Coordinates of C-alpha atoms and ligand atoms in Angstrom, one line a residue:
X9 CA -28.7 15.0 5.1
X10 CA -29.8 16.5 1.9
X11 CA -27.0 17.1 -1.0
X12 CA -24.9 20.9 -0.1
X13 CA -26.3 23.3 -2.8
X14 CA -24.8 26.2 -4.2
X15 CA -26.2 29.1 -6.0
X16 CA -24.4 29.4 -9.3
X17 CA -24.7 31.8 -12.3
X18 CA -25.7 29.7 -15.7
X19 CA -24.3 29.8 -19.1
X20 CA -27.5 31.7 -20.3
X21 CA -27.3 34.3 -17.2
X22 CA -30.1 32.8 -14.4
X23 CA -29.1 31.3 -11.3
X24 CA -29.1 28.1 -10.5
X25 CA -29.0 25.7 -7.4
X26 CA -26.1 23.4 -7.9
X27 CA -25.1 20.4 -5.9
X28 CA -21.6 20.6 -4.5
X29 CA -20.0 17.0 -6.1
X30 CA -16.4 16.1 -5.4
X31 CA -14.3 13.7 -7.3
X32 CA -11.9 11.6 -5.0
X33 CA -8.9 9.6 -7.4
X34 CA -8.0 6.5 -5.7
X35 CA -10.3 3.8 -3.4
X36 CA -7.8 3.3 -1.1
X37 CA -8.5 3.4 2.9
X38 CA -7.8 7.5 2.8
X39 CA -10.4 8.0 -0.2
X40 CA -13.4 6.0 1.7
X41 CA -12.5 7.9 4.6
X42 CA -12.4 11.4 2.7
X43 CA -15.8 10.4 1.0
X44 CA -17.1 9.4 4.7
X45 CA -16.9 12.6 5.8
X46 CA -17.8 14.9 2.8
X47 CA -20.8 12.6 2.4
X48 CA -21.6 13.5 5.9
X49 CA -20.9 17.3 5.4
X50 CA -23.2 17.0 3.2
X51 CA -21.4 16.8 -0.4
X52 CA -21.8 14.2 -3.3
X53 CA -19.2 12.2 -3.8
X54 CA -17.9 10.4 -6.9
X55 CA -15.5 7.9 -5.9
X56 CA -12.9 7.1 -8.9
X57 CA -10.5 3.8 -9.1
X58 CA -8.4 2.5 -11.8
X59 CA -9.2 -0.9 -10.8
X60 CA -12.6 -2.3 -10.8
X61 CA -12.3 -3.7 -7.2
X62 CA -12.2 -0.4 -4.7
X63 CA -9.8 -0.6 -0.8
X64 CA -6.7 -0.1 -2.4
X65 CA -4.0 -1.5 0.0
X66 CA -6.3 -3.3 1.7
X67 CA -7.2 -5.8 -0.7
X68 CA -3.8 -5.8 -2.7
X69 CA -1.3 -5.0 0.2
X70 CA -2.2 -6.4 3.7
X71 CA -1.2 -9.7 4.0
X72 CA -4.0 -12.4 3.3
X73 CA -3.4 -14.1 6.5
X74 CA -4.7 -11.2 8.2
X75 CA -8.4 -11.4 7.4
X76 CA -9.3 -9.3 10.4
X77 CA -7.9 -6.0 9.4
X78 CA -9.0 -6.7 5.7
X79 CA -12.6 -6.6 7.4
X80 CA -12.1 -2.9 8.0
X81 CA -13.9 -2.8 4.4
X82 CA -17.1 -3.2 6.3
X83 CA -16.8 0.1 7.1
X84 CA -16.1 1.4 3.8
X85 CA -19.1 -0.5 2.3
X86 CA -21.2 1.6 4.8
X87 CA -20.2 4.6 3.3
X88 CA -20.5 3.4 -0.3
X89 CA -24.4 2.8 0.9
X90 CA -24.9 6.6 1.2
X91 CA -27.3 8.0 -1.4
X92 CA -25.4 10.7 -2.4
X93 CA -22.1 8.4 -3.3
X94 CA -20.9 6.5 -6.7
X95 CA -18.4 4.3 -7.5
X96 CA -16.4 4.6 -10.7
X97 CA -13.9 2.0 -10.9
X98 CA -11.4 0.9 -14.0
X99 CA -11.2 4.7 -14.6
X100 CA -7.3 5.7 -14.9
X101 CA -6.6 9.8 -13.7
X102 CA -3.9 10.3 -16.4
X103 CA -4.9 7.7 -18.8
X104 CA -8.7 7.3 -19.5
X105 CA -9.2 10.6 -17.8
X106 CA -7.4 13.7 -17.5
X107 CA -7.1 16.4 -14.6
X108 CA -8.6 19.0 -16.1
X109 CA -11.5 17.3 -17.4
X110 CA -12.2 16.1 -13.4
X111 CA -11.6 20.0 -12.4
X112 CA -14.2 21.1 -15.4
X113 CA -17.0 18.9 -13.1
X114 CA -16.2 19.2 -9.6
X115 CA -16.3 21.5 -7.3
X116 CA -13.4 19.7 -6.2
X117 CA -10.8 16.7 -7.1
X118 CA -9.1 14.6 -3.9
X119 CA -6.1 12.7 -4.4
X120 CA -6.5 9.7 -2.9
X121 CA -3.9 7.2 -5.3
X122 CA -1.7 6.3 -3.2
X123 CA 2.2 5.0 -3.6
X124 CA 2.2 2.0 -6.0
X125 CA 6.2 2.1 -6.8
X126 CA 9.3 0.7 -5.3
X127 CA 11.9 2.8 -3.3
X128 CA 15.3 1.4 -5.3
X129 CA 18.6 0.6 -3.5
X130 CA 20.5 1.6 -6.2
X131 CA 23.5 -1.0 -5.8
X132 CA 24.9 -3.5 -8.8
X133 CA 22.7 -6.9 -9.7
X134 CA 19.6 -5.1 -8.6
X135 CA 18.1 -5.9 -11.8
X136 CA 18.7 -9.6 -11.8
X137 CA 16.5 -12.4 -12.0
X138 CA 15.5 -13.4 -8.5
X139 CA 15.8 -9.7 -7.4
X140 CA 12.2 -8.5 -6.8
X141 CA 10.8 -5.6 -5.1
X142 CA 8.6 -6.3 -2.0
X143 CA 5.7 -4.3 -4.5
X144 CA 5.0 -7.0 -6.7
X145 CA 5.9 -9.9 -4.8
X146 CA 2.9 -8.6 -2.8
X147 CA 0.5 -7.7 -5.6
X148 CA 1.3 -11.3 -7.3
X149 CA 0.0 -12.8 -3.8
X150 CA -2.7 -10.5 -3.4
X151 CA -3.8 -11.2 -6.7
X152 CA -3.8 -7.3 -8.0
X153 CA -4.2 -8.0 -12.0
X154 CA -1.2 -5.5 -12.8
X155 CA 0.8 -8.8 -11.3
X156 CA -0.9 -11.5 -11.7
X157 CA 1.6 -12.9 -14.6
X158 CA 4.6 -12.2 -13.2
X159 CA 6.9 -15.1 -11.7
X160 CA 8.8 -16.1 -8.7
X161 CA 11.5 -18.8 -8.7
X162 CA 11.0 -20.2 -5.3
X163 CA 13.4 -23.1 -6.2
X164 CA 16.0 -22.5 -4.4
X165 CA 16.5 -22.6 -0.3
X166 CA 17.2 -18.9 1.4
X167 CA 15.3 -16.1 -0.1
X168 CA 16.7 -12.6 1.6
X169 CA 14.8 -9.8 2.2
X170 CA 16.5 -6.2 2.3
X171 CA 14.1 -3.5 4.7
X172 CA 13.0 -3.8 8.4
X173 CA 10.0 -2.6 8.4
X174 CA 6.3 -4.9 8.4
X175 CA 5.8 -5.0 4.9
X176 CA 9.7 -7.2 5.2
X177 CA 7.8 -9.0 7.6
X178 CA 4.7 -9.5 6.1
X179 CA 6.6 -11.2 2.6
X180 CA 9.0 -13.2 5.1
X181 CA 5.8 -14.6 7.2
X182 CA 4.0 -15.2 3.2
X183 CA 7.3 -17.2 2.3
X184 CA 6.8 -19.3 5.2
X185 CA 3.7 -20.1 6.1
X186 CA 2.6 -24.1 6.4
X187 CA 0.0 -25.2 3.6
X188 CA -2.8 -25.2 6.8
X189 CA -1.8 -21.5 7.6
X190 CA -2.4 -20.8 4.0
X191 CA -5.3 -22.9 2.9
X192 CA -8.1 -20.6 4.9
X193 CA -7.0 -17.3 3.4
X194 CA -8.1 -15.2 0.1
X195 CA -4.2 -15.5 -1.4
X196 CA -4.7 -15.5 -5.5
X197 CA -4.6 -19.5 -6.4
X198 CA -1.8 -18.7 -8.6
X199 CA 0.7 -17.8 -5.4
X200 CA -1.2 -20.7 -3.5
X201 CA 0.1 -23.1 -6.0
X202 CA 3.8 -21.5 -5.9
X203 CA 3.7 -21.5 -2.4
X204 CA 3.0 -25.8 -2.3
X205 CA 5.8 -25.9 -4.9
X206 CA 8.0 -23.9 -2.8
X207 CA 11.8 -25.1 -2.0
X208 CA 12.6 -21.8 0.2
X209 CA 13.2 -23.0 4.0
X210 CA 15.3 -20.0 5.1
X211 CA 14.2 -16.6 5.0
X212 CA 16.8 -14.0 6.3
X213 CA 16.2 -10.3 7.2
X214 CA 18.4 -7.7 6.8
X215 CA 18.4 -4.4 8.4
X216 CA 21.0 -1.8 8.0
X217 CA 20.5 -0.2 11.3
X218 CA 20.3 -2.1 14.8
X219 CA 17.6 -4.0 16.8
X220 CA 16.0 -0.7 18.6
X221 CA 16.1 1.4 15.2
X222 CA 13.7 -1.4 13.9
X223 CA 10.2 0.0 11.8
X224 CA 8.6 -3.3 12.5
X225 CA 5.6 -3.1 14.8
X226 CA 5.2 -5.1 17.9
X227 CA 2.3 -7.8 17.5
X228 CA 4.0 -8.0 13.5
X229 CA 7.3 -8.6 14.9
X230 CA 5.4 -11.0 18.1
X231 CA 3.4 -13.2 15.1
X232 CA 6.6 -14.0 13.6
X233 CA 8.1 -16.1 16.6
X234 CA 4.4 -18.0 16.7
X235 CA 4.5 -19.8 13.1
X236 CA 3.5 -22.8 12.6
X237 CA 6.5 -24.5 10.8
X238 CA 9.1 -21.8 11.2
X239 CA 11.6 -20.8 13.8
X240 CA 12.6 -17.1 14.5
X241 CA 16.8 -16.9 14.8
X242 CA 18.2 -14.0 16.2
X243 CA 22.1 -13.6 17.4
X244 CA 22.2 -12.6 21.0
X245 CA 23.0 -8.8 21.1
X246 CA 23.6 -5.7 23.5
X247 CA 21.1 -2.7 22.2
X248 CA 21.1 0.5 23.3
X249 CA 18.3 2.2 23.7
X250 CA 17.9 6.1 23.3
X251 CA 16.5 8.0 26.5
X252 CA 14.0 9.1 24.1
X253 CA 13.1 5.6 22.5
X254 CA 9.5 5.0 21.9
X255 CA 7.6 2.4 23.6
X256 CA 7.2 0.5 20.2
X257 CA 11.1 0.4 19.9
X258 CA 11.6 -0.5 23.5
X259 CA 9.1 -3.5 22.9
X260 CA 10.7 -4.4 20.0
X261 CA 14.3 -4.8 21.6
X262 CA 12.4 -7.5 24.3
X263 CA 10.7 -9.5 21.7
X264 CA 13.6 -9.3 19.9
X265 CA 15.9 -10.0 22.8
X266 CA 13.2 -12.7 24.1
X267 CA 14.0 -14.4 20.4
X268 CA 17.6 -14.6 20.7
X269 CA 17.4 -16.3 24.1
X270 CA 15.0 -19.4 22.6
X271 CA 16.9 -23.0 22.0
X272 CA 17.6 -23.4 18.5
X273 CA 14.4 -24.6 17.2
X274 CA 13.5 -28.1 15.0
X275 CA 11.1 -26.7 12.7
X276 CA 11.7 -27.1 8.8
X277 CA 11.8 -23.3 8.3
X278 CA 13.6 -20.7 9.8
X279 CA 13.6 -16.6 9.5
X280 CA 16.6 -15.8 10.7
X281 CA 16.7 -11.6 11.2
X282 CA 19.9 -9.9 10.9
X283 CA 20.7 -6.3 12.0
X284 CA 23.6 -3.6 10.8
X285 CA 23.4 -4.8 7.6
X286 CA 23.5 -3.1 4.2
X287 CA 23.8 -4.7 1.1
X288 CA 26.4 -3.1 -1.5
X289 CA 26.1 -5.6 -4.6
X290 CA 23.5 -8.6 -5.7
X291 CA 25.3 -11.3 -7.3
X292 CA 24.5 -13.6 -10.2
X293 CA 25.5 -16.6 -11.4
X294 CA 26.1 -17.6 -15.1
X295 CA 22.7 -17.9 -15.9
X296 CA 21.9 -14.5 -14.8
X297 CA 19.9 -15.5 -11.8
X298 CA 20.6 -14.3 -8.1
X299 CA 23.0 -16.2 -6.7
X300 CA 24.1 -14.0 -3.1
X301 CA 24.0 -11.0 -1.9
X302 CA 27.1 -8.9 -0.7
X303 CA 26.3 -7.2 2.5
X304 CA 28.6 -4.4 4.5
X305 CA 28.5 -4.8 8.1
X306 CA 27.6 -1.5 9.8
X307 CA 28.3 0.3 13.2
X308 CA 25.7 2.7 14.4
X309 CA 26.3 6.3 15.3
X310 CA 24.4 8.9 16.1
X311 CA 24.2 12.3 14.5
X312 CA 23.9 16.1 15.6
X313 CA 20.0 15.8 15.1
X314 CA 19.8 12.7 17.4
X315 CA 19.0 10.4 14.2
X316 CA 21.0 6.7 14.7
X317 CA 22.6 6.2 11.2
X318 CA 24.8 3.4 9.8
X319 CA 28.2 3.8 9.0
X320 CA 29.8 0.9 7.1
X321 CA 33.0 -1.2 8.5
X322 CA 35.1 -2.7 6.0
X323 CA 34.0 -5.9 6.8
X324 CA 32.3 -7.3 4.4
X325 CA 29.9 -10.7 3.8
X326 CA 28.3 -13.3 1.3
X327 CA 25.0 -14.3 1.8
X328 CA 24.5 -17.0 -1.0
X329 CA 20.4 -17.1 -2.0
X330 CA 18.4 -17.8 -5.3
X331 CA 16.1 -14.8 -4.7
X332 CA 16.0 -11.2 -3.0
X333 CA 13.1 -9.2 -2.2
X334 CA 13.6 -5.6 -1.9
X335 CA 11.2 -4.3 1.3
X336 CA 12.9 -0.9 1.3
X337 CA 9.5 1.3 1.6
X338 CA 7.3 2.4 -1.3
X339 CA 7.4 5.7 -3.4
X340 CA 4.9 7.4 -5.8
X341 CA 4.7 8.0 -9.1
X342 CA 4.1 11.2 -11.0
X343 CA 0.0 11.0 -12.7
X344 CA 0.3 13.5 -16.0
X345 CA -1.2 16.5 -15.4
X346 CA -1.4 16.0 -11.9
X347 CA 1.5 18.6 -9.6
X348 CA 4.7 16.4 -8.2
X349 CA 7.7 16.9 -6.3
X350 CA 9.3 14.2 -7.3
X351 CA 12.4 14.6 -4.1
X352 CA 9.7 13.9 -1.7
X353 CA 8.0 11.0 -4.5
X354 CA 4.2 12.7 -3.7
X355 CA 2.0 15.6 -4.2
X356 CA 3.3 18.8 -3.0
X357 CA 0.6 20.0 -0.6
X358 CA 0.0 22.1 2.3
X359 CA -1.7 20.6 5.1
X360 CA -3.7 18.5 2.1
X361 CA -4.6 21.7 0.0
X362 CA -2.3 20.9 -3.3
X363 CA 0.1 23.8 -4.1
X364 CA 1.6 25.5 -7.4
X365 CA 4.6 25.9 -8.0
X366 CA 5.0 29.0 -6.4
X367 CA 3.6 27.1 -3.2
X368 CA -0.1 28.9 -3.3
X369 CA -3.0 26.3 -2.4
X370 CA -4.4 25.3 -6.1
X371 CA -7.7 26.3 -6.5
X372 CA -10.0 22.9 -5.6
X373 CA -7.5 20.2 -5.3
X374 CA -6.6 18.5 -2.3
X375 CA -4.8 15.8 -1.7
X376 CA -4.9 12.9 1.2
X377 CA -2.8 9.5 2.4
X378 CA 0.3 8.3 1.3
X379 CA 0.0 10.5 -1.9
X380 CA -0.1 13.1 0.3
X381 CA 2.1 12.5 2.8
X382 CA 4.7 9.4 2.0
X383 CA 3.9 5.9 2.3
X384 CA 3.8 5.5 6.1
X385 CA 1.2 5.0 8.4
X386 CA -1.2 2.1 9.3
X387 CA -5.0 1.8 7.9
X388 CA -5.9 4.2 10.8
X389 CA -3.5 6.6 9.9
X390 CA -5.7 7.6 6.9
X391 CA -8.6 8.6 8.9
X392 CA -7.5 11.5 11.1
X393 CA -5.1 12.8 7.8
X394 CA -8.1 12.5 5.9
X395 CA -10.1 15.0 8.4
X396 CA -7.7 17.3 8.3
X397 CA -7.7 17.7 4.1
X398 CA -11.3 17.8 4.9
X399 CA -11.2 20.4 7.1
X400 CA -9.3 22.3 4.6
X401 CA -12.0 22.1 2.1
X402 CA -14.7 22.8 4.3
X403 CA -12.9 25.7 5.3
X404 CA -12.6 26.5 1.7
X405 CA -16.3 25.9 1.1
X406 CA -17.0 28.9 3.4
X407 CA -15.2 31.3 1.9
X408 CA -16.0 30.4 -1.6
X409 CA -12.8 28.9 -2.9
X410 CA -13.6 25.7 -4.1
X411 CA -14.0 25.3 -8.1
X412 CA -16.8 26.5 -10.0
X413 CA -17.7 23.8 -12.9
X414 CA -18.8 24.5 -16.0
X415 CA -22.4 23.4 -17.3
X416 CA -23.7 20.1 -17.8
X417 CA -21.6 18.8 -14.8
X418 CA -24.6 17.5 -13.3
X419 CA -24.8 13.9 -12.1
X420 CA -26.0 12.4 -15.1
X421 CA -23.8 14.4 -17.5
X422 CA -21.1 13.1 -15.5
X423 CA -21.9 9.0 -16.4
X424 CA -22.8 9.7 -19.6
X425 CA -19.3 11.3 -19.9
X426 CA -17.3 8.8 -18.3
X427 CA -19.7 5.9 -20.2
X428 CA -18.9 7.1 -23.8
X429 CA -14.9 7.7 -22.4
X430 CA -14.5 4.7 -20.4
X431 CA -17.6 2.2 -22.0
X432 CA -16.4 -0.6 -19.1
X433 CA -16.6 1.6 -16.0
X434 CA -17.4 -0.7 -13.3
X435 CA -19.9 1.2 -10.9
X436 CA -20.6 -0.2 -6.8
X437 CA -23.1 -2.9 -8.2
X438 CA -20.4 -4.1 -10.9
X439 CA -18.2 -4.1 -7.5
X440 CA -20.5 -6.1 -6.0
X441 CA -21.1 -8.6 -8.2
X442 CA -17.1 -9.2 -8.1
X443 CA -17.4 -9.5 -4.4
X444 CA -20.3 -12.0 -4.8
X445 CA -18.7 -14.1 -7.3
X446 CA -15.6 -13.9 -5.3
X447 CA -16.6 -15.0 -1.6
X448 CA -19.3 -17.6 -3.7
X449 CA -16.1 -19.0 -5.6
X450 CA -14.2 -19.3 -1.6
X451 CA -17.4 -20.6 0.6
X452 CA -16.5 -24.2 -0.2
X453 CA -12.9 -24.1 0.6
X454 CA -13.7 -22.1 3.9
X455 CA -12.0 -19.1 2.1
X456 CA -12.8 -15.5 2.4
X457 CA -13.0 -15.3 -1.5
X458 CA -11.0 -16.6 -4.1
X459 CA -9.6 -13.2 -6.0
X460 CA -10.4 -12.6 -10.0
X461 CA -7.2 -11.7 -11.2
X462 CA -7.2 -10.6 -14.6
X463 CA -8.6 -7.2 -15.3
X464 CA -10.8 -8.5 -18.5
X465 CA -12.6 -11.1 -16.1
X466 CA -13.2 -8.5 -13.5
X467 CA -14.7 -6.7 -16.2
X468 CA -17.1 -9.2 -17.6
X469 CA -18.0 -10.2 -14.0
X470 CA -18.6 -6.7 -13.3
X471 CA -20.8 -5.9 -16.1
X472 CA -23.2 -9.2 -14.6
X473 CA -21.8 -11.9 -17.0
Ligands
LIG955 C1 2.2 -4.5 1.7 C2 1.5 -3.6 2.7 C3 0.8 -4.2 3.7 C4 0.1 -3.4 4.6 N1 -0.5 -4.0 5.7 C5 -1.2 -3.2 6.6 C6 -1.8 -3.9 7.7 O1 -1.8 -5.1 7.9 N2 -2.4 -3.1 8.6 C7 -2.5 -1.7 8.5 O2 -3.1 -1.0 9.3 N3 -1.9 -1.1 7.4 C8 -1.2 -1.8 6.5 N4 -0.6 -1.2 5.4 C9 -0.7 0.3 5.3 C10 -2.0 0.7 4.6 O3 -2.3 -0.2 3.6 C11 -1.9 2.1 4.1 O4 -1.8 3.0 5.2 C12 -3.1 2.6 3.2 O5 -3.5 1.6 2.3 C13 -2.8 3.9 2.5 O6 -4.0 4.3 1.9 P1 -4.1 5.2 0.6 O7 -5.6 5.3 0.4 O8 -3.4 6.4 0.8 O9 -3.5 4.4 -0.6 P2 -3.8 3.0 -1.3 O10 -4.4 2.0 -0.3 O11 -2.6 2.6 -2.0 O12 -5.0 3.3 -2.3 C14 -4.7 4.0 -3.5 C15 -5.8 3.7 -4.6 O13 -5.6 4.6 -5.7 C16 -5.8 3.8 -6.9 N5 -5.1 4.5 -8.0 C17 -3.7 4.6 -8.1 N6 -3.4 5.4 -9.2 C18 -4.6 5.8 -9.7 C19 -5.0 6.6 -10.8 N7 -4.1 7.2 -11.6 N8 -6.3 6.8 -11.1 C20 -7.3 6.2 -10.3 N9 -7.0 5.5 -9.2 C21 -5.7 5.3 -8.9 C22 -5.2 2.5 -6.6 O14 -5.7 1.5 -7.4 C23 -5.7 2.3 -5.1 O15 -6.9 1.6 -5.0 C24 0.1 -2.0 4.5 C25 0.8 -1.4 3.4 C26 1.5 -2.2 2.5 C27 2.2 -1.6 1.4
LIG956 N1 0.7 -5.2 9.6 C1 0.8 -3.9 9.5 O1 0.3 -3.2 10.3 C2 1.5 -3.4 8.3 C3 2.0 -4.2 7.3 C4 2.7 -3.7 6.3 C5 2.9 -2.3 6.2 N2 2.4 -1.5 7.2 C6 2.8 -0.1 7.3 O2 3.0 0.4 6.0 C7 4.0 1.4 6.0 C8 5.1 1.1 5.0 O3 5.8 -0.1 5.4 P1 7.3 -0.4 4.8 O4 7.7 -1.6 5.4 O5 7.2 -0.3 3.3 O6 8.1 0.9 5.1 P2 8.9 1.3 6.5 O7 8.2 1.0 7.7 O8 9.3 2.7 6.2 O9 10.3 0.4 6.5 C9 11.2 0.5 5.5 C10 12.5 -0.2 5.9 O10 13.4 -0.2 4.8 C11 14.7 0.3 5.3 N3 15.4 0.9 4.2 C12 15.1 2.0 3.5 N4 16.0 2.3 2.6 C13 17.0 1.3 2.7 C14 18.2 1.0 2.1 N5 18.6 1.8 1.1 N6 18.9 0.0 2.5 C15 18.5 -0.8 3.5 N7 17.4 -0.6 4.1 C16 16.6 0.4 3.8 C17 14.4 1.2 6.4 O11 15.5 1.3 7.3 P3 15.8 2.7 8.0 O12 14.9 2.8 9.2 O13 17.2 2.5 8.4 O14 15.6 3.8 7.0 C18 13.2 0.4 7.1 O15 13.7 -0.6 7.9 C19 4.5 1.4 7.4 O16 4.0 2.5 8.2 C20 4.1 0.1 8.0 O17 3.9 0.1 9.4 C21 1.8 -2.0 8.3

């Protein structure tokens, strides 16, 4: 489909046929899926990343020893082949580049970045050594350069994690997995080695609320009572189910239920998961270094708007471990310039059009995925959310509300813009010769690719050195 054109009124007074380019911030599952369907509505897409590598969450989030949903990038790659789409990756909204410089050369800017921080607990010891939040435990595995040189002591023999939802799942199953479970996927060589080093046999979950109140997912929840090396522990219990309980939490009480009935196991490993829950205070020990965690036990009630909550006893309990992993959800972070409500941790937004402060839509901003909406939701989430923004600017397109940019923000004034302001900006052939280098480096090994991890070697790779 040829590019969307739009008359426009030049500097010197004649009018001109302009192509209709948006900028999307942020490579993530919901920006492909924006740029899919712009791309097919008939817009140019620039495609902006502050990493050189683009898929977002799906490179440095889903577990490596799930290669099949990581190949959802095969779809992604098909919509980076569309003529009228560019890559600009290791550019930074708020650092290398700045809001109203992207609004000065779009028609419109999409907010695609995403939820990179930690949700805190906000209890004593959380700062400890040994006291790590789920975020970069799983962006040092993943091999995302921000945490490539940060460190794990995994000397020690119960690690705890604090959350119930998959990502607590996902680090438990990491800390566990046998060498031969590990050895075929794209985890960064630096956790591989940790990993082989590693003295942690018991891995215990803690939830705050009860079995049915779980966020896991069923086949996550499933794959953990199928590892190789490690046995799944659960206490026999009675939960009650609400009428309205969804078929995921119904499931979840069987498997669950289905775990607590097994023999006790002879496996080397265990994850034992633990339910009503919460911990008040992490503990140290004279070195500074986690030594336990205090947990409260909780009874479950259920409030006037049907919600389950937990109420803490006053009976209390001392889980001695060497490290904790916080798992407790994700939260975003404010990008300068860029409108925040910083209660709710994302862009405010109306149904993806990015409001003001007075709660009017912004004039060509939009906003999509966990940015826009929290950081819940599965890949697949991102698609429909990211039709309906679209539908929103298409809408806007009609009536004329999108942005108007000034002169010169043509295609090629654009690179030579962000060349001069950004001189290593990695475009979709730099991407690819990461990818190549990668998955070359991982053929022998029967690996899907062995990860570059340090920004400065993505770079050079990038640029064909
Ligand atoms: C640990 C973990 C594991 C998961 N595993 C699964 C799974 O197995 N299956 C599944 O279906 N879902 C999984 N999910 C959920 C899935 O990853 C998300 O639904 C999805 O990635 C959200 O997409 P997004 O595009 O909104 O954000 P992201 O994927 O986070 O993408 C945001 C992008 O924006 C970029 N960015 C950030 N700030 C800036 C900036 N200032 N300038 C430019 N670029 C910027 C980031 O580098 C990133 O590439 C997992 C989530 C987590 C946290
Ligand atoms: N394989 C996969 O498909 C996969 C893998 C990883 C992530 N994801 C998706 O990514 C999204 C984010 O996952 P997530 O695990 O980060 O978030 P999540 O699903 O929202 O789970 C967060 C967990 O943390 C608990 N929690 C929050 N605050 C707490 C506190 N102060 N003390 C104790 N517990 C607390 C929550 O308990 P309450 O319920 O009591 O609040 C909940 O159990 C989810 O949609 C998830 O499905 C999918």
């Amino acid at each position: 489909m040829p590019a969307r054109a739009r008359a426009q009124t030049s500097a010197v007074g004649s009018v001109v046929e302009v192509v209709q380019r948006i900028a999307i911030v942020g490579a993530g599952p919901s920006g492909f899926y924006a740029a899919d369907q712009l791309l097919k509505a008939g817009f140019a897409v620039d495609l902006y990343d502050r990493l050189p590598t683009p898929f977002g969450l799906v490179r440095a989030g889903v577990a490596p020893d799930h290669p099949k949903i990581k190949s959802v990038t095969r779809i992604y790659e098909k919509t980076a082949a569309h003529d009228a789409f560019r890559f600009f990756g290791g550019v930074e909204l708020g650092a290398d580049i700045t809001r109203d410089e992207l609004l000065a050369r779009y028609h419109a800017v999409v907010y695609a970045y995403g939820t990179a921080r930690d949700n805190r607990l906000g209890i004593p010891g959380e700062e400890l050594r040994g006291s790590h939040p789920a975020t970069d435990f799983v962006g040092w595995y993943n091999g995302h350069p921000d945490y490539t040189d940060l460190e794990f002591d995994l000397d020690h023999e119960r690690a705890v994690v604090i959350g119930n939802g998959n990502v607590a799942l996902d680090v438990a199953r990491m800390l566990v997995l046998a060498t031969e479970e590990l050895a075929p996927t794209d985890t960064a060589d630096h956790a591989v080695a940790a990993f082989h080093g590693s003295g942690v046999s018991d891995v215990v979950l803690i939830g705050r609320r009860g079995p049915a109140q779980a966020a896991f997912t069923n086949p996550e929840l499933r794959e953990l009572g199928e590892l190789s090396r490690a046995d799944v522990v659960v206490e026999p219990f009675e939960a009650e189910l609400a009428e309205d309980a969804t078929p995921t939490a119904r499931r979840n009480v069987e498997i669950l239920q289905e775990y607590a009935r097994r023999q006790p196991g002879d496996k080397t490993h265990k994850v034992i998961l633990r339910f009503c829950l919460s911990p008040v205070e992490i503990l140290g020990d004279e070195t500074g270094r986690v030594s336990a965690v205090r947990v409260v036990h909780n009874r479950l009630e259920t409030g006037a708007d049907g919600r389950v909550r937990a109420v803490a006893t006053d009976q209390q309990e001392l889980i001695e471990c060497g490290m904790v992993l916080r798992a407790v959800g994700y939260r975003g972070e404010p990008v300068p310039g860029v409108p925040f409500d910083a209660d709710l941790g994302r862009i405010p937004n109306n149904g993806g059009r990015v409001t003001g402060p007075d709660g009017d839509p912004l004039r060509g901003e939009y906003a999509v995925g966990w940015i826009k909406r929290g950081p819940s939701g599965v890949i697949g989430t991102n698609k429909k959310d990211a039709a309906d923004t679209v539908a929103k600017l298409l809408e806007d397109a009609e009536h004329d509300r999108l942005g108007v940019p000034g002169d010169g923000a043509d295609a090629d004034a654009i690179a030579a813009w962000l060349r001069e302001r950004v001189p290593g900006v990695c475009t979709w052939e730099g991407w690819l010769n990461i990818d190549e280098h990668e998955t070359a480096a991982g053929a022998p090994a029967g690996r899907p690719r062995v990860k570059v991890v340090r920004m400065e070697d993505l770079q050079r790779i990038a640029a064909g050195a």
